[in-house]
XYZ file of C-alpha atoms in Angstrom:
237
model
C -81.634 306.684 36.311
C -78.198 305.450 35.849
C -76.535 304.444 32.723
C -76.618 300.324 31.778
C -73.580 298.705 29.964
C -73.295 295.896 28.446
C -70.623 293.366 28.887
C -70.712 289.774 27.496
C -68.662 287.378 29.345
C -68.173 282.740 29.159
C -69.174 280.478 31.861
C -65.790 278.929 33.633
C -66.678 275.675 35.156
C -62.970 274.921 36.201
C -61.984 276.856 39.595
C -58.693 277.737 41.401
C -55.369 279.498 39.974
C -54.307 276.767 37.172
C -58.551 277.434 36.011
C -57.328 281.372 35.928
C -53.779 281.613 34.897
C -55.101 279.862 31.788
C -57.736 281.781 31.036
C -55.337 284.730 31.383
C -52.681 283.324 28.721
C -56.454 282.961 26.542
C -56.458 286.509 26.425
C -59.214 286.859 29.333
C -60.142 287.414 33.065
C -61.152 285.597 35.971
C -64.263 287.230 37.240
C -67.530 285.727 39.674
C -70.279 287.363 40.025
C -71.637 286.195 43.169
C -75.124 288.139 45.273
C -79.307 288.090 45.253
C -79.381 284.716 47.757
C -78.739 282.854 44.271
C -75.034 280.925 43.713
C -72.428 282.421 42.796
C -70.865 282.332 39.088
C -67.579 282.197 37.603
C -67.067 283.399 33.969
C -64.348 285.121 32.245
C -64.502 288.023 30.291
C -62.268 290.049 27.740
C -59.490 291.146 28.739
C -59.242 294.008 26.620
C -63.006 294.660 26.980
C -62.162 294.734 30.831
C -59.113 296.861 30.334
C -61.123 300.379 28.648
C -63.978 299.354 31.106
C -61.439 300.596 34.444
C -59.957 302.598 32.531
C -62.669 305.221 31.419
C -63.478 305.445 34.930
C -66.079 305.252 37.414
C -65.892 301.777 36.273
C -67.059 300.519 40.254
C -70.009 303.204 39.737
C -71.623 301.360 36.484
C -74.540 299.132 36.430
C -73.945 296.651 33.587
C -76.170 293.353 31.684
C -73.764 290.707 31.423
C -74.889 287.993 29.146
C -74.026 284.591 30.003
C -74.313 282.673 27.253
C -77.993 284.398 26.268
C -79.055 284.889 29.751
C -78.758 288.803 30.911
C -77.542 289.209 34.584
C -77.535 293.255 36.550
C -74.996 293.775 38.233
C -72.122 296.197 39.506
C -68.925 295.885 39.821
C -67.555 295.585 43.685
C -63.030 294.613 43.274
C -60.644 294.304 41.258
C -56.753 293.144 41.241
C -54.543 294.427 38.736
C -50.636 292.985 38.958
C -49.179 295.011 40.527
C -45.892 295.501 37.827
C -47.709 295.085 34.398
C -51.013 296.889 35.997
C -53.468 294.697 33.862
C -56.859 292.867 35.388
C -56.149 289.722 37.505
C -59.490 289.094 38.691
C -62.760 290.669 38.871
C -66.135 290.753 41.259
C -69.689 291.113 39.957
C -72.934 291.519 42.656
C -75.661 290.475 41.574
C -78.171 293.615 41.925
C -82.059 292.705 42.784
C -84.747 294.666 41.482
C -85.148 298.088 43.413
C -82.347 296.784 45.888
C -80.451 299.291 47.502
C -76.732 299.644 47.730
C -73.389 300.996 48.878
C -71.287 302.776 46.953
C -68.099 305.372 47.031
C -68.933 308.032 44.353
C -65.759 310.261 43.101
C -66.040 314.103 44.426
C -66.059 316.171 41.825
C -65.441 320.090 42.373
C -66.408 322.015 40.863
C -65.824 326.702 40.471
C -63.128 326.848 41.524
C -61.415 329.608 39.162
C -63.758 331.732 40.792
C -63.554 331.026 44.455
C -61.866 334.517 45.948
C -59.237 332.097 48.460
C -58.232 330.863 45.179
C -57.950 334.752 43.062
C -55.697 335.765 46.089
C -53.594 332.687 45.471
C -54.680 329.965 47.292
C -55.018 326.367 46.435
C -57.859 324.042 46.513
C -57.296 321.335 48.848
C -59.828 317.913 48.738
C -59.789 316.046 51.656
C -61.561 313.589 50.675
C -62.112 311.698 46.654
C -65.040 309.753 46.879
C -67.947 309.503 49.260
C -69.834 306.559 50.812
C -73.082 306.610 50.188
C -76.651 304.637 50.296
C -78.965 304.493 47.242
C -81.060 302.525 44.693
C -79.417 300.344 42.401
C -81.122 302.243 39.158
C -80.342 305.878 41.194
C -76.488 305.473 41.635
C -75.018 309.194 40.944
C -71.848 308.983 38.968
C -70.795 312.033 41.023
C -71.259 314.537 43.685
C -70.742 318.081 42.868
C -68.964 320.775 45.387
C -68.784 323.984 44.294
C -66.140 325.812 45.916
C -66.803 328.829 44.039
C -67.543 331.022 47.210
C -65.147 330.117 49.862
C -61.604 332.745 50.876
C -58.460 331.466 52.156
C -58.804 328.758 54.985
C -62.311 327.712 54.734
C -63.982 324.710 53.954
C -66.784 322.554 52.072
C -68.054 319.796 54.390
C -71.068 316.928 53.871
C -73.189 319.265 54.892
C -73.084 321.848 52.492
C -73.800 319.235 49.481
C -76.846 319.241 48.056
C -77.464 314.681 47.330
C -79.651 313.822 44.640
C -83.384 312.597 46.016
C -83.435 308.979 47.949
C -79.317 309.163 48.154
C -78.024 308.840 51.472
C -74.727 309.624 52.790
C -73.203 307.417 55.059
C -70.117 309.623 56.671
C -70.295 311.722 58.895
C -71.808 315.850 57.608
C -68.764 317.750 59.701
C -66.519 316.238 57.325
C -64.411 318.309 55.343
C -64.486 317.473 51.905
C -61.821 320.842 50.722
C -60.591 323.489 51.766
C -58.480 326.423 50.671
C -54.916 326.318 51.409
C -53.132 329.886 52.173
C -50.245 330.302 49.647
C -46.831 330.485 51.072
C -45.752 333.547 53.317
C -49.714 333.930 53.523
C -49.405 334.077 57.761
C -46.593 337.111 57.307
C -48.021 339.318 55.039
C -51.027 339.058 57.929
C -49.286 340.115 60.103
C -47.580 342.352 58.848
C -50.266 344.323 57.484
C -52.098 343.905 61.993
C -49.199 345.320 62.473
C -48.862 348.423 60.133
C -53.193 348.846 60.691
C -52.016 349.383 64.962
C -49.009 351.756 63.761
C -51.182 354.762 63.191
C -53.138 354.165 66.121
C -50.047 353.683 68.487
C -48.445 357.289 67.042
C -52.165 359.430 67.312
C -51.274 358.716 71.694
C -48.849 361.172 71.614
C -49.879 363.562 69.186
C -52.595 363.798 72.054
C -50.751 364.356 75.377
C -48.890 367.004 73.154
C -51.352 369.463 75.253
C -50.096 368.886 78.403
C -46.566 369.936 77.861
C -48.243 373.457 75.862
C -50.399 374.035 78.614
C -47.112 372.817 81.565
C -45.651 376.038 79.594
C -48.177 379.042 80.455
C -47.331 378.541 83.832
C -43.740 379.776 83.756
C -44.712 381.851 81.252
C -48.081 382.952 83.827
C -45.440 383.452 87.104
C -42.209 384.623 85.643
C -44.720 387.935 87.081
C -44.597 387.677 90.168
C -40.596 388.350 90.452
C -41.040 391.662 88.446
C -43.533 392.470 90.812
C -41.688 391.725 93.156
C -39.201 393.872 92.516
C -41.384 396.657 92.275
C -42.055 396.500 95.678
C -38.748 396.958 96.654
């Protein structure tokens, strides 16, 4: 079952840009709770606490019980906006979750056993093609991340979504053949492969003349045998 965090909030009776700016000046971040066929609630949360939650990571896949005036609302963050210059939160959206609800989430991909991959040992580099996986699951069963085991990958080989084992009750929304991770060859790898192939072919090519060398040797005996004819001819005379 997913871990549920606590988050305190206060009601925000006024909406609009002016009211939102006033909340930010007071050290709070305006937000909204919506969903579950209930009216939206405009709220404010402490700027410092929200920053800590966001910086901790996996914010958008974490369940929260928001304490609003003594009443708790089970939610999951769906979006947040940051100031493009100062990088502090400007607004946050929470979706209210009903009991047994199913949700779609993007979960981080966690690459494991990269150091033991044969391709990495030979100088290859792990290239993460997809950093998150879109999943559908119950709100009680949201995985914090999905493991991608690359321990058996060779150079130029890939790990696909079909190679990943998902938790029970969790469904992937992407195609099964979607590429997640590849092992990229090191610089000059293609040239080394060509040189190795050429080196392996050289002895085989050199062996052909050696086999044909017997033909001149056999031919050399013919003149030697024929050399007796002139000698015999002289004797007749």
